[in-house]
């Protein structure tokens, strides 16, 4: 696993180095504007933290089905739970849970929880943390995607509008262990944040 982390680190740094060199050739002032060394320092720091997190999570026992079910509320934002599934992901052997909510009239929410404890889960969740630690923001005519922090956890959030329809998504790693993905149809990002507050994170030990 550590060899995998070293390989990923090398690829990230190599890619950044090549990109910076090309931009410097086109724009002499590029290095003064972005100060690439600072970016590389952040990447190295993030990878170091991730490596330590993998070692810690590998030694932990994933939540069982009943513990996972307890995280999924029966209602979110007034929407009733219409579907629930828990257990190991058949392909990846990762403890996970999923619930779907609907008002029957077009508003829908899906909540997914993946436990990063164990051999495979520790690698997947920790690697995702690298992406979450990168500060970014993208704004389009129909919406946005950006990095933020929610209750002390790094997150990627987005919102998109298509006519009268709106959809949004929140993805975060809670307690450096659990990947939480909340998707909403008919919900703005601000409304989805309220839905997130209805999830009892204290049940995630």
mmCIF file of C-alpha atoms in Angstrom:
data_model
loop_
_atom_site.group_PDB
_atom_site.id
_atom_site.type_symbol
_atom_site.label_atom_id
_atom_site.label_comp_id
_atom_site.label_asym_id
_atom_site.label_seq_id
_atom_site.Cartn_x
_atom_site.Cartn_y
_atom_site.Cartn_z
ATOM 1 C CA UNK A 1 0.000 0.000 0.000
ATOM 2 C CA UNK A 2 2.849 2.384 0.803
ATOM 3 C CA UNK A 3 4.359 1.634 -2.621
ATOM 4 C CA UNK A 4 1.017 2.656 -4.165
ATOM 5 C CA UNK A 5 1.069 5.943 -2.245
ATOM 6 C CA UNK A 6 4.652 6.656 -3.344
ATOM 7 C CA UNK A 7 3.726 5.960 -6.962
ATOM 8 C CA UNK A 8 0.703 8.266 -6.786
ATOM 9 C CA UNK A 9 2.820 10.967 -5.158
ATOM 10 C CA UNK A 10 5.419 10.715 -7.912
ATOM 11 C CA UNK A 11 2.815 10.933 -10.667
ATOM 12 C CA UNK A 12 1.164 13.965 -9.072
ATOM 13 C CA UNK A 13 4.449 15.805 -8.696
ATOM 14 C CA UNK A 14 5.632 14.851 -12.186
ATOM 15 C CA UNK A 15 2.380 16.054 -13.711
ATOM 16 C CA UNK A 16 2.550 19.347 -11.831
ATOM 17 C CA UNK A 17 6.199 19.840 -12.803
ATOM 18 C CA UNK A 18 5.502 19.344 -16.513
ATOM 19 C CA UNK A 19 2.473 21.606 -16.429
ATOM 20 C CA UNK A 20 4.395 24.377 -14.675
ATOM 21 C CA UNK A 21 7.289 24.140 -17.166
ATOM 22 C CA UNK A 22 4.965 24.510 -20.164
ATOM 23 C CA UNK A 23 3.191 27.481 -18.627
ATOM 24 C CA UNK A 24 6.468 29.155 -17.743
ATOM 25 C CA UNK A 25 7.564 28.853 -21.373
ATOM 26 C CA UNK A 26 4.399 30.625 -22.511
ATOM 27 C CA UNK A 27 4.238 33.117 -19.675
ATOM 28 C CA UNK A 28 7.520 34.271 -18.000
ATOM 29 C CA UNK A 29 5.596 35.635 -15.014
ATOM 30 C CA UNK A 30 3.802 32.396 -14.275
ATOM 31 C CA UNK A 31 6.034 31.307 -11.403
ATOM 32 C CA UNK A 32 5.582 34.657 -9.697
ATOM 33 C CA UNK A 33 1.809 34.402 -9.954
ATOM 34 C CA UNK A 34 1.217 30.892 -8.663
ATOM 35 C CA UNK A 35 4.333 30.153 -6.609
ATOM 36 C CA UNK A 36 4.350 26.485 -7.576
ATOM 37 C CA UNK A 37 6.551 25.471 -4.683
ATOM 38 C CA UNK A 38 3.742 26.229 -2.249
ATOM 39 C CA UNK A 39 1.389 23.964 -4.170
ATOM 40 C CA UNK A 40 3.896 21.118 -4.160
ATOM 41 C CA UNK A 41 4.375 21.522 -0.426
ATOM 42 C CA UNK A 42 0.636 21.167 0.118
ATOM 43 C CA UNK A 43 0.504 18.039 -2.059
ATOM 44 C CA UNK A 44 3.375 16.415 -0.158
ATOM 45 C CA UNK A 45 1.784 17.286 3.180
ATOM 46 C CA UNK A 46 -1.570 15.862 2.069
ATOM 47 C CA UNK A 47 -0.002 12.603 0.862
ATOM 48 C CA UNK A 48 1.906 12.247 4.132
ATOM 49 C CA UNK A 49 -1.302 12.698 6.129
ATOM 50 C CA UNK A 50 -3.099 10.194 3.902
ATOM 51 C CA UNK A 51 -0.381 7.576 4.408
ATOM 52 C CA UNK A 52 -0.683 7.905 8.180
ATOM 53 C CA UNK A 53 -4.477 7.715 7.952
ATOM 54 C CA UNK A 54 -4.323 4.478 5.940
ATOM 55 C CA UNK A 55 -2.206 2.788 8.617
ATOM 56 C CA UNK A 56 -4.668 3.882 11.312
ATOM 57 C CA UNK A 57 -7.815 2.820 9.424
ATOM 58 C CA UNK A 58 -6.408 -0.571 8.403
ATOM 59 C CA UNK A 59 -6.302 -1.556 12.079
ATOM 60 C CA UNK A 60 -9.960 -0.619 12.674
ATOM 61 C CA UNK A 61 -13.011 -2.862 12.416
ATOM 62 C CA UNK A 62 -15.733 -1.663 9.993
ATOM 63 C CA UNK A 63 -19.200 -0.926 11.320
ATOM 64 C CA UNK A 64 -21.664 -3.804 11.141
ATOM 65 C CA UNK A 65 -24.985 -3.627 9.274
ATOM 66 C CA UNK A 66 -27.035 -2.545 12.282
ATOM 67 C CA UNK A 67 -24.611 0.260 13.087
ATOM 68 C CA UNK A 68 -24.723 1.454 9.483
ATOM 69 C CA UNK A 69 -28.532 1.347 9.386
ATOM 70 C CA UNK A 70 -28.674 3.554 12.469
ATOM 71 C CA UNK A 71 -26.978 6.350 10.507
ATOM 72 C CA UNK A 72 -29.729 6.457 7.869
ATOM 73 C CA UNK A 73 -32.731 8.444 9.174
ATOM 74 C CA UNK A 74 -36.285 7.453 8.293
ATOM 75 C CA UNK A 75 -36.933 10.966 6.977
ATOM 76 C CA UNK A 76 -34.838 13.786 5.559
ATOM 77 C CA UNK A 77 -36.284 17.237 4.886
ATOM 78 C CA UNK A 78 -39.779 15.767 5.128
ATOM 79 C CA UNK A 79 -39.033 13.077 2.527
ATOM 80 C CA UNK A 80 -39.788 9.495 3.527
ATOM 81 C CA UNK A 81 -37.182 6.795 3.135
ATOM 82 C CA UNK A 82 -38.231 4.593 0.217
ATOM 83 C CA UNK A 83 -35.217 2.296 -0.067
ATOM 84 C CA UNK A 84 -32.414 1.086 2.192
ATOM 85 C CA UNK A 85 -29.458 -1.224 1.604
ATOM 86 C CA UNK A 86 -26.468 -2.071 3.805
ATOM 87 C CA UNK A 87 -23.564 -4.492 3.782
ATOM 88 C CA UNK A 88 -20.224 -5.136 2.139
ATOM 89 C CA UNK A 89 -19.840 -3.871 -1.381
ATOM 90 C CA UNK A 90 -19.748 -7.140 -3.358
ATOM 91 C CA UNK A 91 -16.760 -6.134 -5.497
ATOM 92 C CA UNK A 92 -14.692 -4.082 -3.074
ATOM 93 C CA UNK A 93 -15.408 -5.670 0.322
ATOM 94 C CA UNK A 94 -16.181 -2.305 1.873
ATOM 95 C CA UNK A 95 -18.838 -1.770 4.543
ATOM 96 C CA UNK A 96 -21.370 0.661 3.108
ATOM 97 C CA UNK A 97 -24.953 1.830 3.361
ATOM 98 C CA UNK A 98 -27.355 3.644 1.051
ATOM 99 C CA UNK A 99 -30.800 5.140 1.492
ATOM 100 C CA UNK A 100 -33.135 6.863 -0.945
ATOM 101 C CA UNK A 101 -35.820 9.397 -0.040
ATOM 102 C CA UNK A 102 -38.686 10.808 -2.079
ATOM 103 C CA UNK A 103 -41.848 12.875 -1.802
ATOM 104 C CA UNK A 104 -43.325 11.079 -4.808
ATOM 105 C CA UNK A 105 -43.525 14.340 -6.719
ATOM 106 C CA UNK A 106 -40.029 14.827 -8.061
ATOM 107 C CA UNK A 107 -38.004 15.695 -4.978
ATOM 108 C CA UNK A 108 -35.416 13.037 -4.180
ATOM 109 C CA UNK A 109 -32.410 12.608 -1.917
ATOM 110 C CA UNK A 110 -29.842 9.806 -1.861
ATOM 111 C CA UNK A 111 -27.538 9.276 1.126
ATOM 112 C CA UNK A 112 -24.476 7.045 0.828
ATOM 113 C CA UNK A 113 -22.090 6.137 3.648
ATOM 114 C CA UNK A 114 -18.865 4.190 3.119
ATOM 115 C CA UNK A 115 -16.742 3.040 6.048
ATOM 116 C CA UNK A 116 -13.029 3.521 5.484
ATOM 117 C CA UNK A 117 -11.985 0.958 8.098
ATOM 118 C CA UNK A 118 -10.180 -2.169 6.927
ATOM 119 C CA UNK A 119 -7.704 -2.985 4.190
ATOM 120 C CA UNK A 120 -9.559 -1.779 1.079
ATOM 121 C CA UNK A 121 -11.727 0.921 2.643
ATOM 122 C CA UNK A 122 -8.717 2.623 4.228
ATOM 123 C CA UNK A 123 -7.023 3.049 0.851
ATOM 124 C CA UNK A 124 -10.104 4.306 -0.977
ATOM 125 C CA UNK A 125 -11.225 6.850 1.612
ATOM 126 C CA UNK A 126 -7.719 8.122 2.304
ATOM 127 C CA UNK A 127 -6.963 8.592 -1.388
ATOM 128 C CA UNK A 128 -10.192 10.562 -1.794
ATOM 129 C CA UNK A 129 -8.969 12.856 0.965
ATOM 130 C CA UNK A 130 -6.199 14.073 -1.356
ATOM 131 C CA UNK A 131 -8.792 15.393 -3.793
ATOM 132 C CA UNK A 132 -10.837 16.950 -1.012
ATOM 133 C CA UNK A 133 -7.781 18.796 0.299
ATOM 134 C CA UNK A 134 -7.271 20.617 -3.007
ATOM 135 C CA UNK A 135 -8.864 24.068 -2.981
ATOM 136 C CA UNK A 136 -10.853 24.681 -6.149
ATOM 137 C CA UNK A 137 -13.881 26.515 -7.470
ATOM 138 C CA UNK A 138 -15.665 26.311 -10.806
ATOM 139 C CA UNK A 139 -18.585 28.543 -11.799
ATOM 140 C CA UNK A 140 -20.690 27.991 -14.924
ATOM 141 C CA UNK A 141 -23.875 29.430 -16.353
ATOM 142 C CA UNK A 142 -25.864 26.658 -14.709
ATOM 143 C CA UNK A 143 -24.175 26.272 -11.348
ATOM 144 C CA UNK A 144 -20.949 25.742 -9.441
ATOM 145 C CA UNK A 145 -18.576 23.233 -7.885
ATOM 146 C CA UNK A 146 -16.203 24.194 -5.098
ATOM 147 C CA UNK A 147 -14.148 23.079 -2.123
ATOM 148 C CA UNK A 148 -15.363 24.038 1.312
ATOM 149 C CA UNK A 149 -15.382 22.896 4.929
ATOM 150 C CA UNK A 150 -18.419 21.460 6.687
ATOM 151 C CA UNK A 151 -18.354 20.855 10.437
ATOM 152 C CA UNK A 152 -14.566 20.679 10.394
ATOM 153 C CA UNK A 153 -14.408 18.269 7.442
ATOM 154 C CA UNK A 154 -13.185 19.033 3.930
ATOM 155 C CA UNK A 155 -15.898 18.747 1.292
ATOM 156 C CA UNK A 156 -16.652 19.166 -2.400
ATOM 157 C CA UNK A 157 -20.086 20.674 -3.054
ATOM 158 C CA UNK A 158 -21.967 21.461 -6.241
ATOM 159 C CA UNK A 159 -25.241 22.820 -7.574
ATOM 160 C CA UNK A 160 -26.669 22.813 -11.096
ATOM 161 C CA UNK A 161 -29.840 24.294 -12.567
ATOM 162 C CA UNK A 162 -31.618 23.212 -15.730
ATOM 163 C CA UNK A 163 -34.629 25.435 -16.294
ATOM 164 C CA UNK A 164 -36.848 25.029 -13.243
ATOM 165 C CA UNK A 165 -34.949 21.952 -12.099
ATOM 166 C CA UNK A 166 -32.127 22.113 -9.579
ATOM 167 C CA UNK A 167 -29.812 19.415 -8.261
ATOM 168 C CA UNK A 168 -26.985 19.479 -5.760
ATOM 169 C CA UNK A 169 -24.385 17.249 -4.166
ATOM 170 C CA UNK A 170 -22.168 17.145 -1.089
ATOM 171 C CA UNK A 171 -19.223 14.781 -0.745
ATOM 172 C CA UNK A 172 -17.083 14.740 2.383
ATOM 173 C CA UNK A 173 -14.958 12.497 4.591
ATOM 174 C CA UNK A 174 -16.216 12.649 8.174
ATOM 175 C CA UNK A 175 -13.876 11.909 11.064
ATOM 176 C CA UNK A 176 -11.096 11.039 8.575
ATOM 177 C CA UNK A 177 -12.876 7.721 8.042
ATOM 178 C CA UNK A 178 -16.371 7.845 6.561
ATOM 179 C CA UNK A 179 -17.123 8.942 3.015
ATOM 180 C CA UNK A 180 -20.494 10.704 3.063
ATOM 181 C CA UNK A 181 -22.212 11.456 -0.247
ATOM 182 C CA UNK A 182 -25.524 13.308 -0.254
ATOM 183 C CA UNK A 183 -27.243 13.957 -3.590
ATOM 184 C CA UNK A 184 -30.460 15.912 -4.037
ATOM 185 C CA UNK A 185 -32.872 16.425 -6.930
ATOM 186 C CA UNK A 186 -35.151 19.404 -6.458
ATOM 187 C CA UNK A 187 -32.850 20.752 -3.736
ATOM 188 C CA UNK A 188 -30.444 23.679 -3.895
ATOM 189 C CA UNK A 189 -27.072 23.378 -2.171
ATOM 190 C CA UNK A 190 -28.288 25.460 0.789
ATOM 191 C CA UNK A 191 -31.294 23.166 1.173
ATOM 192 C CA UNK A 192 -29.082 20.093 0.970
ATOM 193 C CA UNK A 193 -26.892 21.505 3.743
ATOM 194 C CA UNK A 194 -29.980 21.510 5.960
ATOM 195 C CA UNK A 195 -30.622 17.899 4.992
ATOM 196 C CA UNK A 196 -27.051 17.012 5.982
ATOM 197 C CA UNK A 197 -27.646 18.461 9.450
ATOM 198 C CA UNK A 198 -30.399 15.883 9.986
ATOM 199 C CA UNK A 199 -27.920 13.014 9.798
ATOM 200 C CA UNK A 200 -26.719 11.921 13.255
ATOM 201 C CA UNK A 201 -22.953 11.887 12.696
ATOM 202 C CA UNK A 202 -22.414 10.923 16.358
ATOM 203 C CA UNK A 203 -23.401 7.381 15.376
ATOM 204 C CA UNK A 204 -20.265 7.216 13.255
ATOM 205 C CA UNK A 205 -17.754 6.124 15.877
#
